CSV table of C-alpha atoms in Angstrom, one decimal:
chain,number,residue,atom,x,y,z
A,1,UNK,CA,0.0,0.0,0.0
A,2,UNK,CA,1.5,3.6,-1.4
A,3,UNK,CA,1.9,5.8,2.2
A,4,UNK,CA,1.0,9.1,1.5
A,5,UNK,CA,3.5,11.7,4.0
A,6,UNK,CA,1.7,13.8,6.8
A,7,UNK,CA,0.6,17.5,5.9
A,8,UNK,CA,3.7,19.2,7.1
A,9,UNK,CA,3.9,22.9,6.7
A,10,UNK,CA,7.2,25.0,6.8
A,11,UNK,CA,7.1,28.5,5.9
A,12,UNK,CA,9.8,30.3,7.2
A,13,UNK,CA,13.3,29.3,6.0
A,14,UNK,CA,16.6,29.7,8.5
A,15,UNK,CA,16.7,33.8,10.5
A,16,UNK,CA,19.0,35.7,8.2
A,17,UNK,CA,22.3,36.5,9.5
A,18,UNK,CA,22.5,33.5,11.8
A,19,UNK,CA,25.7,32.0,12.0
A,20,UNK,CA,25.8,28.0,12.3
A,21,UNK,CA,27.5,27.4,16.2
A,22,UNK,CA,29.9,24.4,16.3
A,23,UNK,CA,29.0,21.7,18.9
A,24,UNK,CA,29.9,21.7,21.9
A,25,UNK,CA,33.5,20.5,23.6
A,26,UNK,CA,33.4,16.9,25.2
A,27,UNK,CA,32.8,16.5,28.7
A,28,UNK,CA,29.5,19.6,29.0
A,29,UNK,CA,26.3,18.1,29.2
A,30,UNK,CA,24.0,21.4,29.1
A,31,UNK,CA,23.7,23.5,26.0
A,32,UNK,CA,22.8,27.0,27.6
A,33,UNK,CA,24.5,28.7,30.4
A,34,UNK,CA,23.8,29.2,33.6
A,35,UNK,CA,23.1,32.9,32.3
A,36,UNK,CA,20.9,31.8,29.9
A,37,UNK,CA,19.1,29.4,32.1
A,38,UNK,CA,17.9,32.2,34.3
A,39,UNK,CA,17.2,34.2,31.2
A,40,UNK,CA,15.0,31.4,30.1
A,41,UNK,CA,13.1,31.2,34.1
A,42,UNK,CA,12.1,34.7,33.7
A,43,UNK,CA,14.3,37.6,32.3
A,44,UNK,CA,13.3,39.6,29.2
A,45,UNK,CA,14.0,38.9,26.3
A,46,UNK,CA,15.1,41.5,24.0
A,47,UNK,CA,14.2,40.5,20.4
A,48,UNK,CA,11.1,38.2,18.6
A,49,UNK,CA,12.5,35.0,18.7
A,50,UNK,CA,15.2,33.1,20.7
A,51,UNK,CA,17.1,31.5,18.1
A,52,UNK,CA,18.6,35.2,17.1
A,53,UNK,CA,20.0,35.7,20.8
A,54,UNK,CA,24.4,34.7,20.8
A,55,UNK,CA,24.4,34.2,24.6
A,56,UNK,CA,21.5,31.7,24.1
A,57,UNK,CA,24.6,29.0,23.1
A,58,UNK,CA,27.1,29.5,25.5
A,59,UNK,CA,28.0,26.1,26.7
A,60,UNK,CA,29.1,25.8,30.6
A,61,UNK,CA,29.9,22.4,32.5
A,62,UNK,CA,27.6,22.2,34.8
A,63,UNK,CA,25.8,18.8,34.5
A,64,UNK,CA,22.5,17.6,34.8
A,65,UNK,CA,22.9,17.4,38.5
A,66,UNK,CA,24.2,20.8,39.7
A,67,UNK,CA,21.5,22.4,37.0
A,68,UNK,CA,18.6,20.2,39.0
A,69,UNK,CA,19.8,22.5,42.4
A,70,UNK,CA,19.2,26.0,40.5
A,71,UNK,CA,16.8,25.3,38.4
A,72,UNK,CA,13.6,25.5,40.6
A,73,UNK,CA,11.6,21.9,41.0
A,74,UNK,CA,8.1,21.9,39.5
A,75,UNK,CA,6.4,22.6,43.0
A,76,UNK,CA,8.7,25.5,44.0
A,77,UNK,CA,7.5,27.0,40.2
A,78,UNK,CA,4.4,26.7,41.0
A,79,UNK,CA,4.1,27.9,44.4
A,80,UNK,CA,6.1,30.7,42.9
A,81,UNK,CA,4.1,31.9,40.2
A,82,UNK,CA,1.0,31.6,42.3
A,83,UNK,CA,2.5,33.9,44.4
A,84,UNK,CA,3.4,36.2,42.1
A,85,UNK,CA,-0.2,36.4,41.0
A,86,UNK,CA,-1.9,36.0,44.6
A,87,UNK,CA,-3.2,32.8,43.8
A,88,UNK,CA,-4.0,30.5,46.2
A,89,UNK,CA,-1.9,27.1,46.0
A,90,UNK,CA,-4.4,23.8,45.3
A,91,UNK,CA,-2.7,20.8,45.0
A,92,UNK,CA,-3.9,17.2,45.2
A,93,UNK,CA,-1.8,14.4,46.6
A,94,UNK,CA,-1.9,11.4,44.2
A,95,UNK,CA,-0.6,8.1,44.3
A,96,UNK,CA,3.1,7.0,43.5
A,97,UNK,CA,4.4,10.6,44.7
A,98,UNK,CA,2.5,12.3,41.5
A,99,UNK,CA,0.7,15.3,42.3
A,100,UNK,CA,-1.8,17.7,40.9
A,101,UNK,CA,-0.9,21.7,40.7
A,102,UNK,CA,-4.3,23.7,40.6
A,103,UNK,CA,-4.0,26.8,38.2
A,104,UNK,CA,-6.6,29.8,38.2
A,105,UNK,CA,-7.5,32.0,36.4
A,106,UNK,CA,-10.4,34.1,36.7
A,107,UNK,CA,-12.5,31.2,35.9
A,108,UNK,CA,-15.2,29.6,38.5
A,109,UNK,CA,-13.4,26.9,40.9
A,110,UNK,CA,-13.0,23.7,38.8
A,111,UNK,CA,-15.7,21.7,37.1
A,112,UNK,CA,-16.4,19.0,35.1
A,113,UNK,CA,-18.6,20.6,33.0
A,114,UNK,CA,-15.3,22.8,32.1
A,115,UNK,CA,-12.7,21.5,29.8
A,116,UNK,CA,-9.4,20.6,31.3
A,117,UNK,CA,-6.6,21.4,30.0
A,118,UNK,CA,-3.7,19.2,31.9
A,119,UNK,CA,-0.4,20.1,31.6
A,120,UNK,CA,2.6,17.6,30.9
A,121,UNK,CA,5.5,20.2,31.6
A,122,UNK,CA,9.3,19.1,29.5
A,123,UNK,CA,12.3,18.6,30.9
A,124,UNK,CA,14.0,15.9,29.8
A,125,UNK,CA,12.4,13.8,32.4
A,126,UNK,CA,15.0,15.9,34.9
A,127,UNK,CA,14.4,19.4,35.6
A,128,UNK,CA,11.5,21.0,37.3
A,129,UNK,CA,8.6,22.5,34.9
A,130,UNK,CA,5.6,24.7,35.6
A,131,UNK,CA,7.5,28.0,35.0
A,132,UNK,CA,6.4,31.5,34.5
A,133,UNK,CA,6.3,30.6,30.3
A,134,UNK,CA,4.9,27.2,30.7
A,135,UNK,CA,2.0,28.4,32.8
A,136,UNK,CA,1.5,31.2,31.0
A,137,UNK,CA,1.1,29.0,27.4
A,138,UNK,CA,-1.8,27.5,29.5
A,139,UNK,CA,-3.4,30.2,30.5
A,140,UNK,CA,-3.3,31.8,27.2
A,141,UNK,CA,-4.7,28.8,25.6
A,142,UNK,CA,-7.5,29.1,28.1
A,143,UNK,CA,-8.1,32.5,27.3
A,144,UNK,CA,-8.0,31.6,23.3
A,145,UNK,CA,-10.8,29.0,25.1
A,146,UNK,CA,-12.9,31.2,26.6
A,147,UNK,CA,-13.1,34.0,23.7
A,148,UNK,CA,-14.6,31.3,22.1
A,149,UNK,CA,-17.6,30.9,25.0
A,150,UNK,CA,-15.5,27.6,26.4
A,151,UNK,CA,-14.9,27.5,30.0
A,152,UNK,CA,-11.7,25.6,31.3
A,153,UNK,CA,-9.9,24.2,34.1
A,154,UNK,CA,-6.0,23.8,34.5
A,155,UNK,CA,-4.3,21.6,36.5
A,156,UNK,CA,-0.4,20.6,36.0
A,157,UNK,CA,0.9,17.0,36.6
A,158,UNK,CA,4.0,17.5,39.4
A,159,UNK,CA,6.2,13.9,38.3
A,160,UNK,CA,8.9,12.5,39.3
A,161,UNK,CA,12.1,13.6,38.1
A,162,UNK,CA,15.1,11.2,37.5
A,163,UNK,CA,17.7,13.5,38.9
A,164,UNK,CA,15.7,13.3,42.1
A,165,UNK,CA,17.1,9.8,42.7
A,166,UNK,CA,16.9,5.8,42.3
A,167,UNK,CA,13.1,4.7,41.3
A,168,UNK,CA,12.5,7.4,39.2
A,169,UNK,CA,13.4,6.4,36.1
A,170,UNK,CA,11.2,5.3,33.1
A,171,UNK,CA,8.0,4.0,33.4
A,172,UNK,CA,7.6,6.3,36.6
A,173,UNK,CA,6.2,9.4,34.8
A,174,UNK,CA,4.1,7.4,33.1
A,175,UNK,CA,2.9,5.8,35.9
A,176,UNK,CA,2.0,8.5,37.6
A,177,UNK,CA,0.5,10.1,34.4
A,178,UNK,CA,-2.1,7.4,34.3
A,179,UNK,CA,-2.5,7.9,38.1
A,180,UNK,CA,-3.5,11.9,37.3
A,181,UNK,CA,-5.8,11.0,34.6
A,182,UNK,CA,-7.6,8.4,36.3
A,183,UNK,CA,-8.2,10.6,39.3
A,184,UNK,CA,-9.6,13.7,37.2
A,185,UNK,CA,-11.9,10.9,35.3
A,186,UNK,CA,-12.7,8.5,38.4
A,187,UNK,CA,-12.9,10.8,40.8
A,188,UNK,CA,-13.7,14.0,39.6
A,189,UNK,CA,-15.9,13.4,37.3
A,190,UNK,CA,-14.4,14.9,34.0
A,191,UNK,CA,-15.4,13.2,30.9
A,192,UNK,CA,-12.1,12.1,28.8
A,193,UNK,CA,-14.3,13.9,25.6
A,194,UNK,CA,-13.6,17.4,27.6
A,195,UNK,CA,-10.0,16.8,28.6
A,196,UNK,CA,-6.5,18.5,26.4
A,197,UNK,CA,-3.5,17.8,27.3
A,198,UNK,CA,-0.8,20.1,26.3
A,199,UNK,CA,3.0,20.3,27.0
A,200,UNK,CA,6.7,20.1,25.3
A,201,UNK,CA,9.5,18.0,24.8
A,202,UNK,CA,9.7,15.1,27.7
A,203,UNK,CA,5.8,16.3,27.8
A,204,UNK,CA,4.7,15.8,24.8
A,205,UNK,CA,7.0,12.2,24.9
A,206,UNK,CA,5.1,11.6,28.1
A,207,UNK,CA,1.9,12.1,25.8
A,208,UNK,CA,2.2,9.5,23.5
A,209,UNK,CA,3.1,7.4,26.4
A,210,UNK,CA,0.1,7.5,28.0
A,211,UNK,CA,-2.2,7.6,24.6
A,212,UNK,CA,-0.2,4.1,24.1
A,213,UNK,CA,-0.6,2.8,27.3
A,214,UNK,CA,-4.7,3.2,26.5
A,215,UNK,CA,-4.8,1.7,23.5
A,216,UNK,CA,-1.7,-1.5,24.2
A,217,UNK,CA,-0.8,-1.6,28.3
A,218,UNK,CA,3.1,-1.1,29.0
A,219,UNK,CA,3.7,-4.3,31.0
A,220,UNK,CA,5.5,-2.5,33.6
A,221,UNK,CA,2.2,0.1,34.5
A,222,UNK,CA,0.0,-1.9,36.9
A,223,UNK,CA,-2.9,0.8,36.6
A,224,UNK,CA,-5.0,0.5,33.3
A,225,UNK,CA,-6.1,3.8,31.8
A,226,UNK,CA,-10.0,2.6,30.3
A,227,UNK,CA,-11.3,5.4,28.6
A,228,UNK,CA,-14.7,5.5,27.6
A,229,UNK,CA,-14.0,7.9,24.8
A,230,UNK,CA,-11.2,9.4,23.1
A,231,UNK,CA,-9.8,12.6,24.6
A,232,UNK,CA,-10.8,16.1,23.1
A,233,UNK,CA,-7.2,17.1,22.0
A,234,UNK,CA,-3.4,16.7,22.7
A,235,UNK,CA,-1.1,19.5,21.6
A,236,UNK,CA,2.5,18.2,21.6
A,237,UNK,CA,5.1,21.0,21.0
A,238,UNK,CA,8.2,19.3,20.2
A,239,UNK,CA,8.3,15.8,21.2
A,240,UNK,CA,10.9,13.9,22.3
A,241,UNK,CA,10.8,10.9,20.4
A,242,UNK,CA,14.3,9.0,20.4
A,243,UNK,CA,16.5,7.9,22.7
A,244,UNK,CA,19.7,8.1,21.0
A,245,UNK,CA,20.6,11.2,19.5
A,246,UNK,CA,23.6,11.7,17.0
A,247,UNK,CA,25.8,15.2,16.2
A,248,UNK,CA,25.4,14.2,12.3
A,249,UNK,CA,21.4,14.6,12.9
A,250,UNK,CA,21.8,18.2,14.0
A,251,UNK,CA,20.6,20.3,10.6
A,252,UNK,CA,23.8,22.6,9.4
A,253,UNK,CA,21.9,25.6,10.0
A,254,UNK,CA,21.0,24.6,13.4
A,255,UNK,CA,20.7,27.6,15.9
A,256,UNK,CA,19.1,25.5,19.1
A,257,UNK,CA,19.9,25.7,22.6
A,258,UNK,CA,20.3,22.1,23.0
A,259,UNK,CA,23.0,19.8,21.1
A,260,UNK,CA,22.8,16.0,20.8
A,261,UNK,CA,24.9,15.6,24.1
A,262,UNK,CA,22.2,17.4,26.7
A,263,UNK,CA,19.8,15.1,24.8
A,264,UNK,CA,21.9,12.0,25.6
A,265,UNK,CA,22.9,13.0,29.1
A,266,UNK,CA,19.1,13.4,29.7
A,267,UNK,CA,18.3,9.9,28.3
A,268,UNK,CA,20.8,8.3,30.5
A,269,UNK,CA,19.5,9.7,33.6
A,270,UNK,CA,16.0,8.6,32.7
A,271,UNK,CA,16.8,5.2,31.5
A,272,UNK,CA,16.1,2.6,33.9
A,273,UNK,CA,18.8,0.4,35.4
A,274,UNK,CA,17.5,-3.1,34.4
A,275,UNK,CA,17.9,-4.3,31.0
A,276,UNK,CA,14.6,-6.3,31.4
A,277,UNK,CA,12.0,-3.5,31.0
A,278,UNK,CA,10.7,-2.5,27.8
A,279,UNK,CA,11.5,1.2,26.7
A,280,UNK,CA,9.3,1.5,23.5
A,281,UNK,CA,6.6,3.1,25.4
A,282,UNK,CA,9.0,5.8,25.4
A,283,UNK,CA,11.7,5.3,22.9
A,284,UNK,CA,9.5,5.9,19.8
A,285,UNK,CA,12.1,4.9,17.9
A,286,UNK,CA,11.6,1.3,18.1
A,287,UNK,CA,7.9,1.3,18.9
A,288,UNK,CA,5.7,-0.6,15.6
A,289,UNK,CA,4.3,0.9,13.8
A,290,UNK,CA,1.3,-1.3,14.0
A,291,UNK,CA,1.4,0.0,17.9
A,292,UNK,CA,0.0,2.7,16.8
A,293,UNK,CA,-3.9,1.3,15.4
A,294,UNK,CA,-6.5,2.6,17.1
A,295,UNK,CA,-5.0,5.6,18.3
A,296,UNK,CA,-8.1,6.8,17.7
A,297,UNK,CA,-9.7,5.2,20.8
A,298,UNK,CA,-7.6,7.3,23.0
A,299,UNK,CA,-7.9,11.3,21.7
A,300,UNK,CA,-9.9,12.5,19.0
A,301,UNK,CA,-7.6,15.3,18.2
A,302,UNK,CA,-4.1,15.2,17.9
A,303,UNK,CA,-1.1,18.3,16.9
A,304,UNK,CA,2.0,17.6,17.0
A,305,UNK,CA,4.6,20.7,16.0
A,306,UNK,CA,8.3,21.0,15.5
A,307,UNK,CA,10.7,23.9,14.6
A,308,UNK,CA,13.0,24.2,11.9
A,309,UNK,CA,15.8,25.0,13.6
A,310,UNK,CA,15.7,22.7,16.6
A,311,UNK,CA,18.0,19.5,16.7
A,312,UNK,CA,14.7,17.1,16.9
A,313,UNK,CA,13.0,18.6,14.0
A,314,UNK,CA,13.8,15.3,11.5
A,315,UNK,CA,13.3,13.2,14.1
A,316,UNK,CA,10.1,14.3,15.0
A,317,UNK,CA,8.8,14.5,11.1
A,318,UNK,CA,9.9,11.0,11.0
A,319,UNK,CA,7.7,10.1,13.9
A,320,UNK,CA,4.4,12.1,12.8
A,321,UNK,CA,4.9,10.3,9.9
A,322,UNK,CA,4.9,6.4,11.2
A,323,UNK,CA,2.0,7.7,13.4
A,324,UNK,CA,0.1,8.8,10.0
A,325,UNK,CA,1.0,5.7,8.1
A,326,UNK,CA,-0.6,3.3,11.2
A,327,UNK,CA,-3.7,5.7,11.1
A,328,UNK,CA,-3.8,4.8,7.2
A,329,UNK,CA,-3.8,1.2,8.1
A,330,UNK,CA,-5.9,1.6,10.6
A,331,UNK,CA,-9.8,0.5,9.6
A,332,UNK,CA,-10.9,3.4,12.2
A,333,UNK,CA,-8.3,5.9,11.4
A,334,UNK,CA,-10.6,8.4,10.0
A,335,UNK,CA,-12.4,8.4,13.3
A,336,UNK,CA,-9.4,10.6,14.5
A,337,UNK,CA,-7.5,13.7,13.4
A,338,UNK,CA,-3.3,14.0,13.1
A,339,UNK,CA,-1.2,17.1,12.2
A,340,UNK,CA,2.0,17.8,12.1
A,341,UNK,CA,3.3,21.3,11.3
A,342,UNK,CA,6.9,22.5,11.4
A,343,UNK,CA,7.7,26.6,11.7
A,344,UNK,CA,10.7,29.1,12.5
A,345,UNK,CA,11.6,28.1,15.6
A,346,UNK,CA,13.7,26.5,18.0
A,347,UNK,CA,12.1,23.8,20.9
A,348,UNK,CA,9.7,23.9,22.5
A,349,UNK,CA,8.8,27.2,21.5
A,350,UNK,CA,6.2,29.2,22.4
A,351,UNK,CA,6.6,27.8,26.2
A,352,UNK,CA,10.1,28.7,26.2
A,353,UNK,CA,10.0,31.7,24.9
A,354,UNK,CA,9.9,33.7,27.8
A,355,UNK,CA,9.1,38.1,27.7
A,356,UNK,CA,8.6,37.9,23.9
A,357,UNK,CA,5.1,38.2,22.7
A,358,UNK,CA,2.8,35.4,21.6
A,359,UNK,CA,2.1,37.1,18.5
A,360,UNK,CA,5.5,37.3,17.5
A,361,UNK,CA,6.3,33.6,17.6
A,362,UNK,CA,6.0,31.6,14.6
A,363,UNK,CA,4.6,28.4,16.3
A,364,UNK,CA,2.4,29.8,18.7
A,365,UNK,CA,0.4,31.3,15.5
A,366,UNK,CA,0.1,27.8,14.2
A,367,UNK,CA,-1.2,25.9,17.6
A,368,UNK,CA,-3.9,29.4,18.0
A,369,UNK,CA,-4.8,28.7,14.6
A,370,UNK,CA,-5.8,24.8,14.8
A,371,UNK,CA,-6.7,25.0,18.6
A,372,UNK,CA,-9.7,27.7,17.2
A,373,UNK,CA,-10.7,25.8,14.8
A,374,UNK,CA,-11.0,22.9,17.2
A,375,UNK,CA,-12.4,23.8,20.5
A,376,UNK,CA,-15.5,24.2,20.3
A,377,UNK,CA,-16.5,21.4,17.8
């Protein structure tokens, strides 16, 4: 059977005036300095996009471990941000040390007659998410929502993170992923037809995880994830997708702020230990195709985006693709949508892109565009 390739849509060719950046030396394991770390928690930034900004590729040594203690953990982020817009902190306990960070806005407390919008934060699987940008790429999504006359909930998944020591390696995010959606079904009484899940990078990986776990249990998750209908929508910025990442597969005009070894540093702190426990729940690079049939069953709705300068951007064609060519073989693949669009951009933009307006990012204007054509069908 003739595979036709996903509808992939790149309009913006490499910034002008951008100067390929050689690799990094051996032995550095994160692509941004410390600098630019804190730049990316919260300082303005001064132009449109972040792949134009030089200081964004500094490379310093400072290892996945030592950027874990000043880059804030999930909770602090969120207990942060709440207080910087007198919020009041809700958070639910959950099983398997998972918990769920309530975020307002100005909408009624929670309700299952709202949409939810849950939040998969990136990462890597080893720093803390729910930062100023992350949580404001919900909120604006909400208030895309609500312009429309859709009421919504948010509520952020607080995982595990490897660097937080032994046990938390792979499956335990996806454990506790299926723990969070269970609750907010089961117990709270949201219907899986009025829940989105959005996120980036180890997020959006994190995503597909679960939507697999639905449709063909991981052997290693004892809790099943029955859902009685698809989910409304996931929006995937970015996904991580591989697990082993090669200089050769960085594009030459690549202006990201993270190189194949921050990618592979990450992997090997979220791998687990035991040779005996199957990865391709997570390692979409080895998953079957034919894993992927009756996708539909689990969300109705389904973006997934990329940018063209970012290391993963062939890597994550490649895997919108096998997606698409499962749907194609898949008798009830036209019960469910797939996209995959690619724009100027670096990853996991918009959430990263922190002090630099929506309207000026090339990928947030293609998520506003499909997410209004989408939410209230």
């Amino acid at each position: 059977m003739t595979m036709t390739a996903p509808a992939i849509v790149t309009q913006s060719p490499p910034p002008a005036g951008v100067t390929p950046i050689s690799p990094p030396g051996t032995g550095v394991v994160m692509g941004v300095s410390v600098v630019s770390v804190k730049r990316i928690l919260g300082a303005k930034m001064p132009t449109t996009t972040v792949q134009t900004q030089p200081e964004f590729h500094v490379v310093a040594s400072v290892g996945l471990t030592a950027a874990a203690c000043f880059i804030p953990g999930t909770r602090d982020s969120y207990l942060a941000w709440c207080k910087s817009h007198k919020k009041e902190p809700q958070i639910t306990s959950l099983e398997e040390d998972a918990a769920a960070l309530w975020c307002f806005g100005d909408e009624k407390p929670p309700s299952p007659e709202h949409k939810l919008f849950l939040y998969f934060h990136g990462g890597g699987y080893s720093l803390g998410g729910a930062n100023e940008g992350m949580i404001k790429y919900m909120h604006t999504l909400k208030d895309e929502a609500k312009k429309a006359g859709v009421e919504s909930s948010g509520v952020i998944l607080q995982y595990s993170l490897a660097t937080e020591g032994t046990g938390n390696q792979y499956p335990r995010q996806l454990i506790q992923a299926v723990i969070i959606l269970n609750h907010v079904i089961n117990t709270l009484g949201w219907k899986p037809s009025q829940i989105i899940i959005i996120g980036e990078s180890a997020g959006s990986n994190l995503m597909f995880s679960t939507l697999l776990h639905a449709i063909r249990p991981c052997p290693h998750v004892t809790q099943l994830l029955k859902l009685s209908e698809p989910l409304f929508m996931i929006i995937a910025l970015s996904p991580f997708v591989m697990l082993n990442y090669k200089p050769t597969l960085e594009p030459a005009h690549n202006t990201d702020y993270l190189w194949h070894c921050d990618l592979n540093n990450f992997i090997a702190g979220w791998l687990p230990p035991r040779d005996d426990i199957d990865v391709r729940w997570g390692n979409f690079e080895d998953t079957p195709k034919k894993w992927w049939i009756g996708l539909g069953k689990a969300c109705k709705r389904i973006l997934i985006t990329a940018g063209t300068e970012e290391i993963m951007h062939t890597d994550i064609v490649r895997f919108g693709e096998t997606i698409l060519e499962g749907k194609k073989d898949d008798p009830e693949g036209a019960e469910y949508e797939l996209e995959l669009k690619t724009e100027l951009g670096v990853h996991c933009e918009p959430s990263v892109s922190f002090g630099v307006p929506f309207d000026d990012i090339p990928q947030w204007k293609i998520v506003q565009e499909w997410f209004n054509e989408r939410i209230t069908q």
